[in-house]
Coordinates of C-alpha atoms and ligand atoms in Angstrom, one line a residue:
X10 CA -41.2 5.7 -15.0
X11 CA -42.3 8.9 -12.5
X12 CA -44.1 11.5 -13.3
X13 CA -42.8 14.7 -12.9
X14 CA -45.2 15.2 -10.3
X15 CA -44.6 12.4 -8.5
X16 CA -40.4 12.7 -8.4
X17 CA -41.5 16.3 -6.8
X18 CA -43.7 14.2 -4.4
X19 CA -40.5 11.5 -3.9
X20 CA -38.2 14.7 -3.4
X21 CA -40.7 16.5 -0.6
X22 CA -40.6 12.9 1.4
X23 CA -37.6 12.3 1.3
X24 CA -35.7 15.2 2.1
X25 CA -38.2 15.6 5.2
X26 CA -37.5 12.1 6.1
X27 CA -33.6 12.7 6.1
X28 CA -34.2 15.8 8.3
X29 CA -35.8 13.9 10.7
X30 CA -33.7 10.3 10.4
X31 CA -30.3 10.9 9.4
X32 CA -27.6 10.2 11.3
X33 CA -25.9 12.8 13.0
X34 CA -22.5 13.0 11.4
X35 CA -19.6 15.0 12.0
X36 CA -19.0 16.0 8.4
X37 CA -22.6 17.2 8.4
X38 CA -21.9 19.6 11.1
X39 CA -20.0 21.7 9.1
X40 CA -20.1 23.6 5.4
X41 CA -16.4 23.6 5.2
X42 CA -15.3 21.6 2.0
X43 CA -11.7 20.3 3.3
X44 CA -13.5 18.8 6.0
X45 CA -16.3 17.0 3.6
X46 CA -13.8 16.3 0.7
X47 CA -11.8 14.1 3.4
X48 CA -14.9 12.4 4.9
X49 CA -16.2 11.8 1.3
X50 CA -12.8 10.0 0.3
X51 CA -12.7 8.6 3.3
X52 CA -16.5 6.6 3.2
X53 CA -15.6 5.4 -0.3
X54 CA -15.1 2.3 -0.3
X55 CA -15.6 2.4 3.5
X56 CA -18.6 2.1 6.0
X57 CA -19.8 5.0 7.8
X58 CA -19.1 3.4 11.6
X59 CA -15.3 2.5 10.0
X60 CA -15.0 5.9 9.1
X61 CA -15.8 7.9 12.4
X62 CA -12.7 7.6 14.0
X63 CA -10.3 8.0 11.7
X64 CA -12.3 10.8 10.4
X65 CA -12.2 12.6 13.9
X66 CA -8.3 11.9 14.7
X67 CA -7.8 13.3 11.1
X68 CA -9.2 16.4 11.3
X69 CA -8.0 16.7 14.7
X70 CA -4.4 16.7 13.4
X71 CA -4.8 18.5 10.0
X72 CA -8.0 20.6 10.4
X73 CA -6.7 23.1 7.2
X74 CA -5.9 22.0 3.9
X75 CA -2.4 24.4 4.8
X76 CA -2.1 21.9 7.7
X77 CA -2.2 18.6 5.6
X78 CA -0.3 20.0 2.8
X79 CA 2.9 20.7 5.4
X80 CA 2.6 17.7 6.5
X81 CA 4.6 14.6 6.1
X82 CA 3.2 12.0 3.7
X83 CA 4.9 9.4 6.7
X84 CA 2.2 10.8 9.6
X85 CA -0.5 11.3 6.9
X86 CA -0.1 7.4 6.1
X87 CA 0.3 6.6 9.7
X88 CA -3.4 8.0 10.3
X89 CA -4.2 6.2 7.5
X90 CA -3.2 3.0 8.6
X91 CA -6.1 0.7 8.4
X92 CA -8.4 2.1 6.8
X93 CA -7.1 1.0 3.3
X94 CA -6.6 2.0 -0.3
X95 CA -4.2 3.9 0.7
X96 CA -3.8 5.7 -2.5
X97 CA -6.6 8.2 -1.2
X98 CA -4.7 9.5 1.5
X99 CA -1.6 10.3 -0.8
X100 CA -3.6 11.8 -3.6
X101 CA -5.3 14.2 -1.0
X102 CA -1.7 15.0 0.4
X103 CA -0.8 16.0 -3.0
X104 CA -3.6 17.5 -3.8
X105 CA -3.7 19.8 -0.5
X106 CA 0.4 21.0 -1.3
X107 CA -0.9 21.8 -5.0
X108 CA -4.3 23.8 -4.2
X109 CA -1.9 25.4 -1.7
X110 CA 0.5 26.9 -4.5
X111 CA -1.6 27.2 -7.2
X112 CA -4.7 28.8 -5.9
X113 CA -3.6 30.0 -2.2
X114 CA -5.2 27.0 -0.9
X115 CA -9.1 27.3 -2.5
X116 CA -10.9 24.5 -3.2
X117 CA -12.2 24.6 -6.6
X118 CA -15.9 25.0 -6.8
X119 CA -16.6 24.3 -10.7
X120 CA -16.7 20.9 -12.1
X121 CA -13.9 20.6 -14.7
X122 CA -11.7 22.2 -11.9
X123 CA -12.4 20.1 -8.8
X124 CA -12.4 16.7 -11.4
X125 CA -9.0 17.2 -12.8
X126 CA -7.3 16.6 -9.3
X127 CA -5.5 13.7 -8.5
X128 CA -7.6 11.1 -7.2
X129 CA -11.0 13.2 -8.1
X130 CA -13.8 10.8 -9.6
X131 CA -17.3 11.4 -10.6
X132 CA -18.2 10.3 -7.0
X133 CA -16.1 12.4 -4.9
X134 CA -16.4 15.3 -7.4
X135 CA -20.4 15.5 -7.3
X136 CA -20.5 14.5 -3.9
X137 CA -18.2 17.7 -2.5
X138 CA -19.4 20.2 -4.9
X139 CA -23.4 19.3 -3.9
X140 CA -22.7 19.2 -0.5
X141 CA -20.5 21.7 0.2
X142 CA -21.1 24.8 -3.1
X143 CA -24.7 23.0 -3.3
X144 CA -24.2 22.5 -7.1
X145 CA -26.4 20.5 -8.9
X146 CA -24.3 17.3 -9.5
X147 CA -26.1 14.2 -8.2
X148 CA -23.9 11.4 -6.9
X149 CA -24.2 7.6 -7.9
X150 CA -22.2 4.7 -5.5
X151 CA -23.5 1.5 -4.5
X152 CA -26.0 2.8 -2.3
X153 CA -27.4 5.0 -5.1
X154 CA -27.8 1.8 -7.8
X155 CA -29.5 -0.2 -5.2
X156 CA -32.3 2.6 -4.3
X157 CA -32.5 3.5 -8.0
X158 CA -32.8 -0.5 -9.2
X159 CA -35.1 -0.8 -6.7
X160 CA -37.7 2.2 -7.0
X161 CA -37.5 2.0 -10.8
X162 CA -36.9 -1.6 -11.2
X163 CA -33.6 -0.5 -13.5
X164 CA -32.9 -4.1 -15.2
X165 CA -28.9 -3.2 -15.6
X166 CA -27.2 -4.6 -13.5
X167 CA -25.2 -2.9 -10.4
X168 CA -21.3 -3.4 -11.3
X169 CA -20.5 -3.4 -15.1
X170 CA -19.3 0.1 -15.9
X171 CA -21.3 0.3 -19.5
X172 CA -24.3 0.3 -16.1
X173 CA -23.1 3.5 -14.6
X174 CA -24.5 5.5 -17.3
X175 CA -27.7 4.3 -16.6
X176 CA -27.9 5.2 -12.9
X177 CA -26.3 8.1 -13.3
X178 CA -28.8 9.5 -15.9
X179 CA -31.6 8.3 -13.5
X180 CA -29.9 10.3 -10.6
X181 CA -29.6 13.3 -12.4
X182 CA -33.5 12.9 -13.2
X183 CA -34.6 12.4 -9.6
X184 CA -32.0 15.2 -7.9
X185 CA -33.4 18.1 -6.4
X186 CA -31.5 20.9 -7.7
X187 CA -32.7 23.2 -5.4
X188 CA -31.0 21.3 -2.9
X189 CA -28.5 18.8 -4.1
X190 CA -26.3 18.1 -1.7
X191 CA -28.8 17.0 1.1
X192 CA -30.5 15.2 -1.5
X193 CA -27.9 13.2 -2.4
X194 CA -26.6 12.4 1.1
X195 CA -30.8 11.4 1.6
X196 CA -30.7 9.3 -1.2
X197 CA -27.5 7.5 -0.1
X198 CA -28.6 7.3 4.1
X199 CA -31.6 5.6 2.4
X200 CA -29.5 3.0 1.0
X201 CA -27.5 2.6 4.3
X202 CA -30.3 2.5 6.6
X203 CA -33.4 1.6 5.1
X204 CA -33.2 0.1 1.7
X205 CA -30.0 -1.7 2.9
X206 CA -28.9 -4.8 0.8
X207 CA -30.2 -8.0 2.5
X208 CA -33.2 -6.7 4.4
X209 CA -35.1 -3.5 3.4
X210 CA -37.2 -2.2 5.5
X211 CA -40.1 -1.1 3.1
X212 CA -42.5 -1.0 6.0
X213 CA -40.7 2.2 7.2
X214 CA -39.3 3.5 3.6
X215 CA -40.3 7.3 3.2
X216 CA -40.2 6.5 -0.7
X217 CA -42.4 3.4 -0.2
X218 CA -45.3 5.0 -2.1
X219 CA -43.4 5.3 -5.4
X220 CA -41.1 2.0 -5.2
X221 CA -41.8 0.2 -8.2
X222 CA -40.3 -2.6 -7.0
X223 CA -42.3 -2.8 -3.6
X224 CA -45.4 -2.0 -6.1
X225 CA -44.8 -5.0 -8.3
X226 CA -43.6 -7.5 -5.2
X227 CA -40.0 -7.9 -6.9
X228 CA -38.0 -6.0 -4.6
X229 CA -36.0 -9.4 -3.7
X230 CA -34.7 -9.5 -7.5
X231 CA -33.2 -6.0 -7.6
X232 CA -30.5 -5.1 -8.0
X233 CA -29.7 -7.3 -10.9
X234 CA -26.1 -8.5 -10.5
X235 CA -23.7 -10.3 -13.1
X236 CA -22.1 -13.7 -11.3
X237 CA -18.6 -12.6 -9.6
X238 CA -15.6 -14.4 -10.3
X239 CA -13.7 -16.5 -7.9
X240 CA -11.3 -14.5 -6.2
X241 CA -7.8 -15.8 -6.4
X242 CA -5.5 -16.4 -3.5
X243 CA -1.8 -15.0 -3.3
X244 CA 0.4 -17.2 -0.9
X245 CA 2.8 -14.9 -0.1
X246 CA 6.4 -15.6 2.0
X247 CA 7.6 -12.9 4.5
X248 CA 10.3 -12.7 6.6
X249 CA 11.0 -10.7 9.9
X250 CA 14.9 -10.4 9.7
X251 CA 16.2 -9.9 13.0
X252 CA 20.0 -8.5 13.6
X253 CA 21.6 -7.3 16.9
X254 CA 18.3 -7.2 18.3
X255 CA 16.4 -4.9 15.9
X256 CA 14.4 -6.1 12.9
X257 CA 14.4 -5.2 9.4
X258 CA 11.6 -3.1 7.5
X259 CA 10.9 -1.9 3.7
X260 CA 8.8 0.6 2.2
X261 CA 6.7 0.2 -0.5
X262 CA 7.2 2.3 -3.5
X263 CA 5.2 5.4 -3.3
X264 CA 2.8 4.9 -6.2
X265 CA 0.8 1.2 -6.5
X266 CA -0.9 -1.3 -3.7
X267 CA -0.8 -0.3 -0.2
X268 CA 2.2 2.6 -1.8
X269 CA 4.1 4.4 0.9
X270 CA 3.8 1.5 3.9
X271 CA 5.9 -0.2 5.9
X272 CA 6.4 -3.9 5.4
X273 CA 8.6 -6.9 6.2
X274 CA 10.2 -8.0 3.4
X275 CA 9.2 -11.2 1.4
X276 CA 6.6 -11.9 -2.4
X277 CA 5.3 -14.1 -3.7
X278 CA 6.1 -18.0 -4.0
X279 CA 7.0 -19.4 -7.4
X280 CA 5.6 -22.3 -8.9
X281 CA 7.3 -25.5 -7.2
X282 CA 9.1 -23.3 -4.1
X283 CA 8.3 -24.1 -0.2
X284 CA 7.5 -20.4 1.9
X285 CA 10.6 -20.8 3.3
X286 CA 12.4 -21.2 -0.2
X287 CA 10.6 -18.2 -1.1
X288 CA 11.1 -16.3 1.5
X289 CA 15.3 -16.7 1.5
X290 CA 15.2 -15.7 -1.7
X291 CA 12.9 -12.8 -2.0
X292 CA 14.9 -11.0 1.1
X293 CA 17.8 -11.9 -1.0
X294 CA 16.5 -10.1 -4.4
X295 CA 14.2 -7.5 -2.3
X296 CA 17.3 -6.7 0.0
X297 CA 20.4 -8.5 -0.8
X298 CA 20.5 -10.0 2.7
X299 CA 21.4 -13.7 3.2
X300 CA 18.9 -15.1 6.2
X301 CA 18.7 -18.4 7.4
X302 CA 15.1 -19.1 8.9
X303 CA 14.9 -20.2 12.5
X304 CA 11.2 -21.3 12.0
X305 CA 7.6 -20.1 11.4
X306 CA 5.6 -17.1 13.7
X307 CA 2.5 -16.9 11.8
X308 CA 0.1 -17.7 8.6
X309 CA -2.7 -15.1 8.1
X310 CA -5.1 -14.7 5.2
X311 CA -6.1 -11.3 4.2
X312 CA -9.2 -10.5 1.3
X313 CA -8.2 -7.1 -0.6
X314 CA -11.3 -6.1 -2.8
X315 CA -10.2 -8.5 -6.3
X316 CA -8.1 -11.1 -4.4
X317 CA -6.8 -12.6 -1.0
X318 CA -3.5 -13.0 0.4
X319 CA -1.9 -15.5 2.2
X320 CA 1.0 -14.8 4.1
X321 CA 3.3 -17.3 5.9
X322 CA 5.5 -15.5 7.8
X323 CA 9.2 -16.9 9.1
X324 CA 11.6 -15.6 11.8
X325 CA 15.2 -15.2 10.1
X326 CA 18.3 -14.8 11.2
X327 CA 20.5 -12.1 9.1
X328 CA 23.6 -13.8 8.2
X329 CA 25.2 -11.9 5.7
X330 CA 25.6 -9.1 3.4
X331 CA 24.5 -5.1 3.0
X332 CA 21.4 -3.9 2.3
X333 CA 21.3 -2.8 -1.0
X334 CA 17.4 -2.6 -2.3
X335 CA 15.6 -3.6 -5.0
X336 CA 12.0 -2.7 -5.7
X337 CA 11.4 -1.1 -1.9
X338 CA 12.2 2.8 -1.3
X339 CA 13.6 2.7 2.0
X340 CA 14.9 0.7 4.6
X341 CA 15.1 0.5 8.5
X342 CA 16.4 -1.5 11.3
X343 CA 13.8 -1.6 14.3
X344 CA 13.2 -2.0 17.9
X345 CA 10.3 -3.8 18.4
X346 CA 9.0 -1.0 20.5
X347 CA 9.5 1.5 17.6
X348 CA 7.0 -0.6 15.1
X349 CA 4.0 1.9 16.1
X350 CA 6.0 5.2 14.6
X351 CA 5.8 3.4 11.2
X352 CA 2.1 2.8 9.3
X353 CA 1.9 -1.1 8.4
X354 CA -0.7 -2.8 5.7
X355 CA -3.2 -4.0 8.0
X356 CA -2.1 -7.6 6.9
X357 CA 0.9 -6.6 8.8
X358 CA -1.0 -5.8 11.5
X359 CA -2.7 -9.7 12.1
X360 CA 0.6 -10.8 13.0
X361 CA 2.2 -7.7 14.3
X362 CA 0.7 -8.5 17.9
X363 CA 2.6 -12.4 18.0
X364 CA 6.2 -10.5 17.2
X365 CA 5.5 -8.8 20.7
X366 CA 4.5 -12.6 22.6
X367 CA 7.1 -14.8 20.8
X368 CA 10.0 -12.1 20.1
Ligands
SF4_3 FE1 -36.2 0.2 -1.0 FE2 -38.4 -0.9 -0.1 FE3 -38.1 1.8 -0.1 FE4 -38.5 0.4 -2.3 S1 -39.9 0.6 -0.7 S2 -37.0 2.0 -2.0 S3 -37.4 -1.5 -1.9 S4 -36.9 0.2 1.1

C-alpha cells in the first residue's frame, strides 16, 4: 500500500517521464474530442502501430462528427475493414447522426451523458472525458491491470469481471486529478512500452522506486491470471457462386459478428456433412440458389478473440433458381474487379487474393 506521499512522488515521475518518452501520437496532437473518441475506440482492443493508419485515413475522410454522421454506414465500414469488431465503427456512425440531432453535434462532457451512448463503456467513457474535458475519471484496460498488479502486487487476477472493481478502485487512488487525462494515457504508455507483458524493463521504469513487485523480486508472477479455456474451432463451408461471369455476395445483418460486411455465402457444417455438402446446402437456405461445386480454391484458419474459424472455400457453378434471402440483408452479383468497393471480414480477405490468380 502507498503512502499518500509517495503516490504524489509516483505521480511527479511519471507524468515527467511521459513528457519526455511518449510516443508522439496523432490523437495527442490535438484537444478535439471527435478526433480522440475515434482513436480511443479505435486502440480498444487494438495495438497502437495497427491503429495509425486507419486512424489517419479516417479522420482524413470524416474529420467532423457532421461529416461521419452524413456518411454512409457502407464507406464507414469500408474504412473499417480490417481492423475488426466492427460493431465500433457502427455504434460511432450512430452515435455521430444522433449527437448531431439531439445536441447540434456536441459531445457530451458529463459522465452519465457521454456513458449512455451506444457503444460507450467505462473505458472509452473515462478515457475521452480525461483526455479531452480533463475530468477526473481514471481509465482501467489491460495495460492498466498489468502496471497496477505489478506496483501493488494486486493478487486478483487480470480477466474475471468480479476483478475490475479492484483495479478500478486502485486507479481512481493513484490518478492525478489535477491532470487526468495525461495521467491515464502515462499510466497506459507505461504498460505498452515499459512494463510490457513478457519482458519489463524495470531497469528503465520511472515508477521503479515504488514497484512492490520489483521491491519483493515477484514481478514474474504478476499479473495473476485464471487458466484460459481451449478455444473452439468453427469449420465453416463457403462458396463463391459464379454466374455469367460475376460472383455472388451477401451482407451480414446489421447488428451481430462482423454486422454490416460483405461475405460469400456458406455456415457452418453439421455434424456428419462433407464442406462441400455443407456448402450446397447453406447457399441453398442462405440464398435459395442451387450450385454444383467445380472444386476447392482455398482452406484458411482465422482466430477471432473466443474462437477460430476454419473456412473451406469451393468454386460453384449457379445452376438454378432466384435469389431469395434468408438471414443476409442484401445481395450483389460482382465483377471480380468490383470486390474492393465492398468491405469484406478480413477472413475474406486471406483468400480474396487466390479469386484474382485462379479466377
Ligand atoms: Fe513494471 Fe518493473 Fe516498473 Fe514495476 S518496476 S512497474 S514491474 S516495469
Amino acid at each position: 500500500m502507498l503512502t499518500p506521499v509517495e503516490i504524489s512522488g509516483l505521480r511527479r515521475r511519471l507524468l515527467a517521464w511521459y513528457e519526455n518518452d511518449r510516443r508522439p501520437l496523432p490523437w495527442r496532437e490535438t484537444h478535439d474530442p471527435y478526433s480522440i473518441w475515434v482513436s480511443e475506440v479505435m486502440l480498444q482492443q487494438t495495438q497502437v502501430n495497427t491503429v495509425l493508419p486507419y486512424y489517419r485515413r479516417f479522420i482524413e475522410r470524416f474529420p467532423t462528427l457532421r461529416k461521419l454522421a452524413r456518411a454512409d454506414l457502407e464507406d464507414v465500414l469500408k474504412l473499417w475493414e480490417g481492423l475488426g469488431y466492427y460493431a465500433r465503427a457502427r455504434n460511432l456512425h450512430r452515435t455521430a447522426g444522433m449527437l448531431i440531432e439531439s445536441r447540434a453535434g456536441r459531445i457530451p462532457d458529463c459522465w452519465e451523458d457521454f456513458r449512455a451512448l451506444p457503444g460507450v463503456g467505462d473505458y472509452i467513457a473515462a478515457a475521452v472525458l480525461s483526455i479531452a474535458f480533463d475530468q477526473p475519471y481514471a481509465v482501467v484496460d489491460g495495460n492498466v491491470k498489468r502496471v497496477l498488479a505489478r506496483l501493488l502486487t494486486l493478487a486478483a487476477p487480470v480477466s474475471p469481471t468480479p476483478s475490475r472493481t479492484i483495479f478500478q478502485a486502485e486507479a481512481d487512488r493513484l490518478l492525478d486529478r489535477r491532470r487526468p487525462g495525461d495521467f491515464n494515457q502515462a499510466v497506459m504508455e507505461l504498460g505498452a512500452l515499459v512494463c510490457t507483458p513478457a519482458a519489463p524493463n524495470c531497469s528503465i521504469c520511472p515508477v521503479v522506486r515504488f514497484c512492490a513487485a520489483q521491491r519483493d523480486g515477484t514481478v514474474a508472477q504478476y499479473p495473476r491470471r485464471v487458466a484460459s479455456r481451449a478455444v473452439p474451432e468453427v469449420q465453416i463451408a463457403v462458396g463463391v457462386v459464379f454466374k455469367k461471369g460475376r460472383m455472388l455476395i451477401t451482407r451480414r445483418p446489421a447488428q451481430g459478428l462482423l454486422g454490416g460486411l460483405w461475405e460469400f455465402p456458406g455456415g457452418k457444417l453439421r455434424e456428419g456433412e462433407s464442406p462441400s455438402q455443407a456448402c450446397v446446402r447453406e447457399i441453398k437456405e442462405e440464398a435459395n440458389l442451387d450450385v454444383a461445386i467445380e472444386g476447392p480454391l482455398a482452406q484458411v484458419r482465422h482466430a477471432y478473440s473466443h474462437f477460430r474459424v476454419h473456412l473451406h472455400v469451393f468454386r460453384c457453378r449457379f445452376t438454378a433458381g432466384r435469389v431469395r434471402l434468408n438471414g443476409p440483408s442484401a445481395h450483389r452479383w460482382i465483377r471480380l474487379a468490383e470486390i474492393d468497393r465492398f468491405a469484406f471480414p478480413k477472413a475474406n480477405h486471406k483468400f480474396i487474393p487466390l479469386l484474382r490468380d485462379k479466377v
